């Protein structure tokens, strides 16, 4: 996988079943993320579409240019654990390593 500077994660259900209400799950997930990456505290927000299939979005606020690859990979793993019935897709910019 190409390292990304992630700005948005999109979670969609894999089958016909919509995702469950996610507010409490996402609040707990972000608390774990902020413990591991305190430099991003307050930089993330989330939303869930009100109608089925109830997509979930986790995104950086305008003051944050994106998550560095290690933080993005960690958050993607948390989202995959929280939504095993969903597909987690990261969106952002390719991270170019500078020598």
PDB file of N, CA and C in Angstrom:
ATOM      1  N   UNK A   1       0.837  -1.178   0.000  1.00  0.00           N
ATOM      2  CA  UNK A   1       0.000   0.000   0.000  1.00  0.00           C
ATOM      3  C   UNK A   1       0.881   1.239   0.000  1.00  0.00           C
ATOM      4  N   UNK A   2       0.562   2.195  -0.836  1.00  0.00           N
ATOM      5  CA  UNK A   2       1.297   3.445  -0.897  1.00  0.00           C
ATOM      6  C   UNK A   2       0.994   4.264   0.356  1.00  0.00           C
ATOM      7  N   UNK A   3       2.013   4.755   1.055  1.00  0.00           N
ATOM      8  CA  UNK A   3       1.754   5.572   2.240  1.00  0.00           C
ATOM      9  C   UNK A   3       1.007   6.853   1.860  1.00  0.00           C
ATOM     10  N   UNK A   4      -0.010   7.172   2.648  1.00  0.00           N
ATOM     11  CA  UNK A   4      -0.816   8.361   2.412  1.00  0.00           C
ATOM     12  C   UNK A   4      -0.743   9.314   3.581  1.00  0.00           C
ATOM     13  N   UNK A   5      -0.907  10.593   3.297  1.00  0.00           N
ATOM     14  CA  UNK A   5      -1.194  11.585   4.317  1.00  0.00           C
ATOM     15  C   UNK A   5      -2.717  11.700   4.289  1.00  0.00           C
ATOM     16  N   UNK A   6      -3.362  10.928   5.151  1.00  0.00           N
ATOM     17  CA  UNK A   6      -4.810  10.727   5.095  1.00  0.00           C
ATOM     18  C   UNK A   6      -5.553  11.956   5.603  1.00  0.00           C
ATOM     19  N   UNK A   7      -6.613  12.335   4.870  1.00  0.00           N
ATOM     20  CA  UNK A   7      -7.486  13.413   5.322  1.00  0.00           C
ATOM     21  C   UNK A   7      -8.898  12.905   5.616  1.00  0.00           C
ATOM     22  N   UNK A   8      -9.289  11.762   5.040  1.00  0.00           N
ATOM     23  CA  UNK A   8     -10.630  11.212   5.248  1.00  0.00           C
ATOM     24  C   UNK A   8     -10.603   9.691   5.210  1.00  0.00           C
ATOM     25  N   UNK A   9     -11.388   9.089   6.086  1.00  0.00           N
ATOM     26  CA  UNK A   9     -11.679   7.657   6.008  1.00  0.00           C
ATOM     27  C   UNK A   9     -13.166   7.512   5.738  1.00  0.00           C
ATOM     28  N   UNK A  10     -13.482   6.608   4.839  1.00  0.00           N
ATOM     29  CA  UNK A  10     -14.870   6.301   4.509  1.00  0.00           C
ATOM     30  C   UNK A  10     -15.104   4.845   4.866  1.00  0.00           C
ATOM     31  N   UNK A  11     -16.135   4.579   5.653  1.00  0.00           N
ATOM     32  CA  UNK A  11     -16.486   3.214   6.018  1.00  0.00           C
ATOM     33  C   UNK A  11     -17.851   2.918   5.403  1.00  0.00           C
ATOM     34  N   UNK A  12     -17.902   1.866   4.605  1.00  0.00           N
ATOM     35  CA  UNK A  12     -19.171   1.460   3.990  1.00  0.00           C
ATOM     36  C   UNK A  12     -19.400  -0.009   4.271  1.00  0.00           C
ATOM     37  N   UNK A  13     -20.661  -0.412   4.386  1.00  0.00           N
ATOM     38  CA  UNK A  13     -20.934  -1.824   4.653  1.00  0.00           C
ATOM     39  C   UNK A  13     -20.542  -2.696   3.473  1.00  0.00           C
ATOM     40  N   UNK A  14     -20.102  -3.911   3.773  1.00  0.00           N
ATOM     41  CA  UNK A  14     -19.723  -4.857   2.731  1.00  0.00           C
ATOM     42  C   UNK A  14     -20.934  -5.555   2.125  1.00  0.00           C
ATOM     43  N   UNK A  15     -21.996  -5.680   2.903  1.00  0.00           N
ATOM     44  CA  UNK A  15     -23.181  -6.373   2.392  1.00  0.00           C
ATOM     45  C   UNK A  15     -24.371  -5.418   2.429  1.00  0.00           C
ATOM     46  N   UNK A  16     -25.555  -5.951   2.403  1.00  0.00           N
ATOM     47  CA  UNK A  16     -26.779  -5.148   2.337  1.00  0.00           C
ATOM     48  C   UNK A  16     -27.168  -4.517   3.675  1.00  0.00           C
ATOM     49  N   UNK A  17     -26.623  -5.034   4.771  1.00  0.00           N
ATOM     50  CA  UNK A  17     -26.972  -4.512   6.088  1.00  0.00           C
ATOM     51  C   UNK A  17     -26.333  -3.142   6.322  1.00  0.00           C
ATOM     52  N   UNK A  18     -27.114  -2.142   6.733  1.00  0.00           N
ATOM     53  CA  UNK A  18     -26.520  -0.837   7.026  1.00  0.00           C
ATOM     54  C   UNK A  18     -25.641  -0.900   8.274  1.00  0.00           C
ATOM     55  N   UNK A  19     -24.719   0.026   8.373  1.00  0.00           N
ATOM     56  CA  UNK A  19     -23.875   0.115   9.567  1.00  0.00           C
ATOM     57  C   UNK A  19     -24.734   0.553  10.751  1.00  0.00           C
ATOM     58  N   UNK A  20     -24.414   0.073  11.947  1.00  0.00           N
ATOM     59  CA  UNK A  20     -25.174   0.481  13.135  1.00  0.00           C
ATOM     60  C   UNK A  20     -24.843   1.926  13.528  1.00  0.00           C
ATOM     61  N   UNK A  21     -25.656   2.476  14.404  1.00  0.00           N
ATOM     62  CA  UNK A  21     -25.380   3.805  14.967  1.00  0.00           C
ATOM     63  C   UNK A  21     -23.964   3.776  15.536  1.00  0.00           C
ATOM     64  N   UNK A  22     -23.165   4.778  15.187  1.00  0.00           N
ATOM     65  CA  UNK A  22     -21.734   4.689  15.463  1.00  0.00           C
ATOM     66  C   UNK A  22     -21.179   5.752  16.409  1.00  0.00           C
ATOM     67  N   UNK A  23     -21.980   6.683  16.889  1.00  0.00           N
ATOM     68  CA  UNK A  23     -21.445   7.799  17.683  1.00  0.00           C
ATOM     69  C   UNK A  23     -20.598   7.319  18.867  1.00  0.00           C
ATOM     70  N   UNK A  24     -21.133   6.474  19.722  1.00  0.00           N
ATOM     71  CA  UNK A  24     -20.399   6.021  20.916  1.00  0.00           C
ATOM     72  C   UNK A  24     -19.139   5.259  20.521  1.00  0.00           C
ATOM     73  N   UNK A  25     -19.257   4.424  19.522  1.00  0.00           N
ATOM     74  CA  UNK A  25     -18.114   3.640  19.046  1.00  0.00           C
ATOM     75  C   UNK A  25     -17.006   4.567  18.536  1.00  0.00           C
ATOM     76  N   UNK A  26     -17.387   5.590  17.772  1.00  0.00           N
ATOM     77  CA  UNK A  26     -16.390   6.509  17.210  1.00  0.00           C
ATOM     78  C   UNK A  26     -15.769   7.403  18.279  1.00  0.00           C
ATOM     79  N   UNK A  27     -16.552   7.831  19.250  1.00  0.00           N
ATOM     80  CA  UNK A  27     -15.995   8.635  20.341  1.00  0.00           C
ATOM     81  C   UNK A  27     -14.946   7.839  21.111  1.00  0.00           C
ATOM     82  N   UNK A  28     -15.238   6.563  21.394  1.00  0.00           N
ATOM     83  CA  UNK A  28     -14.280   5.707  22.098  1.00  0.00           C
ATOM     84  C   UNK A  28     -13.044   5.458  21.240  1.00  0.00           C
ATOM     85  N   UNK A  29     -13.258   5.245  19.960  1.00  0.00           N
ATOM     86  CA  UNK A  29     -12.155   5.000  19.029  1.00  0.00           C
ATOM     87  C   UNK A  29     -11.218   6.216  18.957  1.00  0.00           C
ATOM     88  N   UNK A  30     -11.802   7.418  18.874  1.00  0.00           N
ATOM     89  CA  UNK A  30     -10.969   8.626  18.818  1.00  0.00           C
ATOM     90  C   UNK A  30     -10.212   8.839  20.124  1.00  0.00           C
ATOM     91  N   UNK A  31     -10.801   8.470  21.251  1.00  0.00           N
ATOM     92  CA  UNK A  31     -10.089   8.582  22.530  1.00  0.00           C
ATOM     93  C   UNK A  31      -8.844   7.705  22.520  1.00  0.00           C
ATOM     94  N   UNK A  32      -8.961   6.487  21.997  1.00  0.00           N
ATOM     95  CA  UNK A  32      -7.803   5.591  21.887  1.00  0.00           C
ATOM     96  C   UNK A  32      -6.766   6.192  20.935  1.00  0.00           C
ATOM     97  N   UNK A  33      -7.230   6.716  19.814  1.00  0.00           N
ATOM     98  CA  UNK A  33      -6.316   7.317  18.837  1.00  0.00           C
ATOM     99  C   UNK A  33      -5.564   8.491  19.462  1.00  0.00           C
ATOM    100  N   UNK A  34      -6.277   9.370  20.167  1.00  0.00           N
ATOM    101  CA  UNK A  34      -5.628  10.545  20.768  1.00  0.00           C
ATOM    102  C   UNK A  34      -4.642  10.159  21.871  1.00  0.00           C
ATOM    103  N   UNK A  35      -4.868   9.035  22.542  1.00  0.00           N
ATOM    104  CA  UNK A  35      -3.891   8.565  23.531  1.00  0.00           C
ATOM    105  C   UNK A  35      -2.599   8.158  22.835  1.00  0.00           C
ATOM    106  N   UNK A  36      -2.724   7.522  21.692  1.00  0.00           N
ATOM    107  CA  UNK A  36      -1.544   7.068  20.950  1.00  0.00           C
ATOM    108  C   UNK A  36      -0.869   8.206  20.189  1.00  0.00           C
ATOM    109  N   UNK A  37      -1.648   9.175  19.731  1.00  0.00           N
ATOM    110  CA  UNK A  37      -1.131  10.299  18.933  1.00  0.00           C
ATOM    111  C   UNK A  37      -1.682  11.614  19.494  1.00  0.00           C
ATOM    112  N   UNK A  38      -1.203  12.042  20.671  1.00  0.00           N
ATOM    113  CA  UNK A  38      -1.752  13.247  21.306  1.00  0.00           C
ATOM    114  C   UNK A  38      -1.559  14.521  20.478  1.00  0.00           C
ATOM    115  N   UNK A  39      -0.601  14.501  19.566  1.00  0.00           N
ATOM    116  CA  UNK A  39      -0.383  15.693  18.741  1.00  0.00           C
ATOM    117  C   UNK A  39      -1.565  15.990  17.819  1.00  0.00           C
ATOM    118  N   UNK A  40      -2.454  15.028  17.635  1.00  0.00           N
ATOM    119  CA  UNK A  40      -3.637  15.220  16.789  1.00  0.00           C
ATOM    120  C   UNK A  40      -4.909  15.504  17.593  1.00  0.00           C
ATOM    121  N   UNK A  41      -4.796  15.677  18.896  1.00  0.00           N
ATOM    122  CA  UNK A  41      -5.981  15.893  19.727  1.00  0.00           C
ATOM    123  C   UNK A  41      -6.819  17.041  19.172  1.00  0.00           C
ATOM    124  N   UNK A  42      -8.080  16.747  18.933  1.00  0.00           N
ATOM    125  CA  UNK A  42      -9.015  17.744  18.416  1.00  0.00           C
ATOM    126  C   UNK A  42      -8.979  17.929  16.904  1.00  0.00           C
ATOM    127  N   UNK A  43      -8.103  17.217  16.216  1.00  0.00           N
ATOM    128  CA  UNK A  43      -7.936  17.410  14.772  1.00  0.00           C
ATOM    129  C   UNK A  43      -8.909  16.584  13.936  1.00  0.00           C
ATOM    130  N   UNK A  44      -9.638  15.668  14.563  1.00  0.00           N
ATOM    131  CA  UNK A  44     -10.516  14.779  13.808  1.00  0.00           C
ATOM    132  C   UNK A  44     -11.980  14.994  14.170  1.00  0.00           C
ATOM    133  N   UNK A  45     -12.829  14.759  13.196  1.00  0.00           N
ATOM    134  CA  UNK A  45     -14.273  14.793  13.395  1.00  0.00           C
ATOM    135  C   UNK A  45     -14.857  13.579  12.682  1.00  0.00           C
ATOM    136  N   UNK A  46     -16.118  13.304  12.958  1.00  0.00           N
ATOM    137  CA  UNK A  46     -16.755  12.179  12.276  1.00  0.00           C
ATOM    138  C   UNK A  46     -18.204  12.534  11.993  1.00  0.00           C
ATOM    139  N   UNK A  47     -18.769  11.805  11.059  1.00  0.00           N
ATOM    140  CA  UNK A  47     -20.196  11.918  10.771  1.00  0.00           C
ATOM    141  C   UNK A  47     -20.681  10.572  10.263  1.00  0.00           C
ATOM    142  N   UNK A  48     -21.989  10.397  10.308  1.00  0.00           N
ATOM    143  CA  UNK A  48     -22.604   9.191   9.784  1.00  0.00           C
ATOM    144  C   UNK A  48     -23.852   9.612   9.022  1.00  0.00           C
ATOM    145  N   UNK A  49     -23.998   9.064   7.824  1.00  0.00           N
ATOM    146  CA  UNK A  49     -25.166   9.413   7.029  1.00  0.00           C
ATOM    147  C   UNK A  49     -26.427   8.927   7.742  1.00  0.00           C
ATOM    148  N   UNK A  50     -27.505   9.708   7.701  1.00  0.00           N
ATOM    149  CA  UNK A  50     -28.703   9.357   8.454  1.00  0.00           C
ATOM    150  C   UNK A  50     -29.525   8.216   7.852  1.00  0.00           C
ATOM    151  N   UNK A  51     -29.378   7.986   6.567  1.00  0.00           N
ATOM    152  CA  UNK A  51     -30.163   6.936   5.904  1.00  0.00           C
ATOM    153  C   UNK A  51     -29.284   5.751   5.552  1.00  0.00           C
ATOM    154  N   UNK A  52     -29.883   4.577   5.470  1.00  0.00           N
ATOM    155  CA  UNK A  52     -29.119   3.391   5.057  1.00  0.00           C
ATOM    156  C   UNK A  52     -28.445   3.638   3.721  1.00  0.00           C
ATOM    157  N   UNK A  53     -27.228   3.221   3.587  1.00  0.00           N
ATOM    158  CA  UNK A  53     -26.496   2.243   4.397  1.00  0.00           C
ATOM    159  C   UNK A  53     -25.707   2.843   5.561  1.00  0.00           C
ATOM    160  N   UNK A  54     -25.975   4.094   5.926  1.00  0.00           N
ATOM    161  CA  UNK A  54     -25.362   4.752   7.093  1.00  0.00           C
ATOM    162  C   UNK A  54     -23.832   4.755   7.046  1.00  0.00           C
ATOM    163  N   UNK A  55     -23.306   5.255   5.943  1.00  0.00           N
ATOM    164  CA  UNK A  55     -21.853   5.384   5.810  1.00  0.00           C
ATOM    165  C   UNK A  55     -21.286   6.170   6.986  1.00  0.00           C
ATOM    166  N   UNK A  56     -20.043   5.865   7.336  1.00  0.00           N
ATOM    167  CA  UNK A  56     -19.325   6.583   8.390  1.00  0.00           C
ATOM    168  C   UNK A  56     -18.142   7.295   7.746  1.00  0.00           C
ATOM    169  N   UNK A  57     -17.910   8.533   8.158  1.00  0.00           N
ATOM    170  CA  UNK A  57     -16.773   9.319   7.688  1.00  0.00           C
ATOM    171  C   UNK A  57     -16.001   9.824   8.897  1.00  0.00           C
ATOM    172  N   UNK A  58     -14.690   9.672   8.870  1.00  0.00           N
ATOM    173  CA  UNK A  58     -13.801  10.266   9.864  1.00  0.00           C
ATOM    174  C   UNK A  58     -12.844  11.129   9.066  1.00  0.00           C
ATOM    175  N   UNK A  59     -12.732  12.396   9.444  1.00  0.00           N
ATOM    176  CA  UNK A  59     -11.974  13.338   8.622  1.00  0.00           C
ATOM    177  C   UNK A  59     -11.245  14.357   9.488  1.00  0.00           C
ATOM    178  N   UNK A  60     -10.212  14.934   8.906  1.00  0.00           N
ATOM    179  CA  UNK A  60      -9.462  15.974   9.602  1.00  0.00           C
ATOM    180  C   UNK A  60     -10.195  17.300   9.451  1.00  0.00           C
ATOM    181  N   UNK A  61     -10.095  18.130  10.475  1.00  0.00           N
ATOM    182  CA  UNK A  61     -10.711  19.444  10.368  1.00  0.00           C
ATOM    183  C   UNK A  61      -9.800  20.358   9.548  1.00  0.00           C
ATOM    184  N   UNK A  62     -10.279  21.515   9.129  1.00  0.00           N
ATOM    185  CA  UNK A  62      -9.496  22.376   8.234  1.00  0.00           C
ATOM    186  C   UNK A  62      -8.129  22.818   8.772  1.00  0.00           C
ATOM    187  N   UNK A  63      -7.945  22.791  10.080  1.00  0.00           N
ATOM    188  CA  UNK A  63      -6.653  23.215  10.633  1.00  0.00           C
ATOM    189  C   UNK A  63      -5.583  22.126  10.533  1.00  0.00           C
ATOM    190  N   UNK A  64      -5.966  20.922  10.111  1.00  0.00           N
ATOM    191  CA  UNK A  64      -5.025  19.804   9.996  1.00  0.00           C
ATOM    192  C   UNK A  64      -4.885  19.417   8.530  1.00  0.00           C
ATOM    193  N   UNK A  65      -3.668  19.368   8.039  1.00  0.00           N
ATOM    194  CA  UNK A  65      -3.413  19.056   6.626  1.00  0.00           C
ATOM    195  C   UNK A  65      -3.454  17.561   6.333  1.00  0.00           C
ATOM    196  N   UNK A  66      -3.650  16.729   7.353  1.00  0.00           N
ATOM    197  CA  UNK A  66      -3.720  15.284   7.155  1.00  0.00           C
ATOM    198  C   UNK A  66      -2.901  14.549   8.190  1.00  0.00           C
ATOM    199  N   UNK A  67      -3.162  13.254   8.290  1.00  0.00           N
ATOM    200  CA  UNK A  67      -2.444  12.401   9.240  1.00  0.00           C
ATOM    201  C   UNK A  67      -1.211  11.816   8.571  1.00  0.00           C
ATOM    202  N   UNK A  68      -0.109  11.856   9.262  1.00  0.00           N
ATOM    203  CA  UNK A  68       1.089  11.207   8.740  1.00  0.00           C
ATOM    204  C   UNK A  68       0.827   9.706   8.622  1.00  0.00           C
ATOM    205  N   UNK A  69       1.561   9.010   7.759  1.00  0.00           N
ATOM    206  CA  UNK A  69       1.270   7.605   7.474  1.00  0.00           C
ATOM    207  C   UNK A  69       1.113   6.706   8.693  1.00  0.00           C
ATOM    208  N   UNK A  70       1.969   6.833   9.692  1.00  0.00           N
ATOM    209  CA  UNK A  70       1.849   5.935  10.854  1.00  0.00           C
ATOM    210  C   UNK A  70       0.547   6.184  11.605  1.00  0.00           C
ATOM    211  N   UNK A  71       0.155   7.434  11.749  1.00  0.00           N
ATOM    212  CA  UNK A  71      -1.111   7.754  12.423  1.00  0.00           C
ATOM    213  C   UNK A  71      -2.298   7.289  11.578  1.00  0.00           C
ATOM    214  N   UNK A  72      -2.220   7.477  10.274  1.00  0.00           N
ATOM    215  CA  UNK A  72      -3.291   7.033   9.388  1.00  0.00           C
ATOM    216  C   UNK A  72      -3.464   5.526   9.412  1.00  0.00           C
ATOM    217  N   UNK A  73      -2.359   4.796   9.418  1.00  0.00           N
ATOM    218  CA  UNK A  73      -2.438   3.334   9.460  1.00  0.00           C
ATOM    219  C   UNK A  73      -3.019   2.857  10.789  1.00  0.00           C
ATOM    220  N   UNK A  74      -2.640   3.527  11.872  1.00  0.00           N
ATOM    221  CA  UNK A  74      -3.166   3.169  13.191  1.00  0.00           C
ATOM    222  C   UNK A  74      -4.673   3.397  13.234  1.00  0.00           C
ATOM    223  N   UNK A  75      -5.121   4.556  12.754  1.00  0.00           N
ATOM    224  CA  UNK A  75      -6.546   4.861  12.757  1.00  0.00           C
ATOM    225  C   UNK A  75      -7.314   3.919  11.832  1.00  0.00           C
ATOM    226  N   UNK A  76      -6.741   3.563  10.704  1.00  0.00           N
ATOM    227  CA  UNK A  76      -7.394   2.622   9.806  1.00  0.00           C
ATOM    228  C   UNK A  76      -7.589   1.273  10.505  1.00  0.00           C
ATOM    229  N   UNK A  77      -6.579   0.830  11.240  1.00  0.00           N
ATOM    230  CA  UNK A  77      -6.703  -0.418  11.990  1.00  0.00           C
ATOM    231  C   UNK A  77      -7.798  -0.351  13.042  1.00  0.00           C
ATOM    232  N   UNK A  78      -7.899   0.776  13.741  1.00  0.00           N
ATOM    233  CA  UNK A  78      -8.962   0.943  14.735  1.00  0.00           C
ATOM    234  C   UNK A  78     -10.340   0.888  14.078  1.00  0.00           C
ATOM    235  N   UNK A  79     -10.472   1.544  12.930  1.00  0.00           N
ATOM    236  CA  UNK A  79     -11.754   1.541  12.223  1.00  0.00           C
ATOM    237  C   UNK A  79     -12.111   0.143  11.717  1.00  0.00           C
ATOM    238  N   UNK A  80     -11.119  -0.595  11.256  1.00  0.00           N
ATOM    239  CA  UNK A  80     -11.376  -1.961  10.786  1.00  0.00           C
ATOM    240  C   UNK A  80     -11.823  -2.861  11.933  1.00  0.00           C
ATOM    241  N   UNK A  81     -11.250  -2.657  13.113  1.00  0.00           N
ATOM    242  CA  UNK A  81     -11.675  -3.432  14.286  1.00  0.00           C
ATOM    243  C   UNK A  81     -13.075  -3.027  14.726  1.00  0.00           C
ATOM    244  N   UNK A  82     -13.372  -1.731  14.664  1.00  0.00           N
ATOM    245  CA  UNK A  82     -14.669  -1.228  15.118  1.00  0.00           C
ATOM    246  C   UNK A  82     -15.801  -1.588  14.159  1.00  0.00           C
ATOM    247  N   UNK A  83     -15.476  -1.733  12.870  1.00  0.00           N
ATOM    248  CA  UNK A  83     -16.490  -2.015  11.856  1.00  0.00           C
ATOM    249  C   UNK A  83     -16.062  -3.213  11.009  1.00  0.00           C
ATOM    250  N   UNK A  84     -16.053  -4.414  11.606  1.00  0.00           N
ATOM    251  CA  UNK A  84     -15.627  -5.585  10.836  1.00  0.00           C
ATOM    252  C   UNK A  84     -16.581  -5.913   9.687  1.00  0.00           C
ATOM    253  N   UNK A  85     -17.802  -5.398   9.760  1.00  0.00           N
ATOM    254  CA  UNK A  85     -18.775  -5.623   8.698  1.00  0.00           C
ATOM    255  C   UNK A  85     -18.674  -4.557   7.604  1.00  0.00           C
ATOM    256  N   UNK A  86     -17.643  -3.723   7.658  1.00  0.00           N
ATOM    257  CA  UNK A  86     -17.498  -2.649   6.691  1.00  0.00           C
ATOM    258  C   UNK A  86     -16.146  -2.647   6.008  1.00  0.00           C
ATOM    259  N   UNK A  87     -16.076  -1.889   4.943  1.00  0.00           N
ATOM    260  CA  UNK A  87     -14.819  -1.660   4.222  1.00  0.00           C
ATOM    261  C   UNK A  87     -14.342  -0.258   4.579  1.00  0.00           C
ATOM    262  N   UNK A  88     -13.085  -0.137   4.976  1.00  0.00           N
ATOM    263  CA  UNK A  88     -12.515   1.150   5.363  1.00  0.00           C
ATOM    264  C   UNK A  88     -11.607   1.627   4.232  1.00  0.00           C
ATOM    265  N   UNK A  89     -11.938   2.790   3.683  1.00  0.00           N
ATOM    266  CA  UNK A  89     -11.141   3.348   2.591  1.00  0.00           C
ATOM    267  C   UNK A  89     -10.510   4.669   3.017  1.00  0.00           C
ATOM    268  N   UNK A  90      -9.181   4.763   2.945  1.00  0.00           N
ATOM    269  CA  UNK A  90      -8.519   6.035   3.256  1.00  0.00           C
ATOM    270  C   UNK A  90      -8.411   6.904   1.993  1.00  0.00           C
ATOM    271  N   UNK A  91      -8.513   8.196   2.185  1.00  0.00           N
ATOM    272  CA  UNK A  91      -8.323   9.160   1.099  1.00  0.00           C
ATOM    273  C   UNK A  91      -7.374  10.238   1.578  1.00  0.00           C
ATOM    274  N   UNK A  92      -6.491  10.649   0.711  1.00  0.00           N
ATOM    275  CA  UNK A  92      -5.530  11.688   1.050  1.00  0.00           C
ATOM    276  C   UNK A  92      -4.547  11.893  -0.069  1.00  0.00           C
ATOM    277  N   UNK A  93      -3.372  12.340   0.303  1.00  0.00           N
ATOM    278  CA  UNK A  93      -2.306  12.594  -0.668  1.00  0.00           C
ATOM    279  C   UNK A  93      -1.192  11.584  -0.456  1.00  0.00           C
ATOM    280  N   UNK A  94      -0.548  11.218  -1.527  1.00  0.00           N
ATOM    281  CA  UNK A  94       0.578  10.287  -1.432  1.00  0.00           C
ATOM    282  C   UNK A  94       1.665  10.947  -0.593  1.00  0.00           C
ATOM    283  N   UNK A  95       2.222  10.178   0.321  1.00  0.00           N
ATOM    284  CA  UNK A  95       3.301  10.649   1.192  1.00  0.00           C
ATOM    285  C   UNK A  95       4.611  10.354   0.493  1.00  0.00           C
ATOM    286  N   UNK A  96       5.335  11.385   0.167  1.00  0.00           N
ATOM    287  CA  UNK A  96       6.623  11.225  -0.489  1.00  0.00           C
ATOM    288  C   UNK A  96       7.712  11.375   0.544  1.00  0.00           C
ATOM    289  N   UNK A  97       8.481  10.316   0.704  1.00  0.00           N
ATOM    290  CA  UNK A  97       9.618  10.354   1.627  1.00  0.00           C
ATOM    291  C   UNK A  97      10.700  11.239   1.018  1.00  0.00           C
ATOM    292  N   UNK A  98      11.249  12.131   1.810  1.00  0.00           N
ATOM    293  CA  UNK A  98      12.351  12.956   1.345  1.00  0.00           C
ATOM    294  C   UNK A  98      13.644  12.465   1.961  1.00  0.00           C
ATOM    295  N   UNK A  99      14.674  12.431   1.168  1.00  0.00           N
ATOM    296  CA  UNK A  99      15.953  11.923   1.658  1.00  0.00           C
ATOM    297  C   UNK A  99      16.826  13.041   2.121  1.00  0.00           C
TER     298      UNK A  99
END
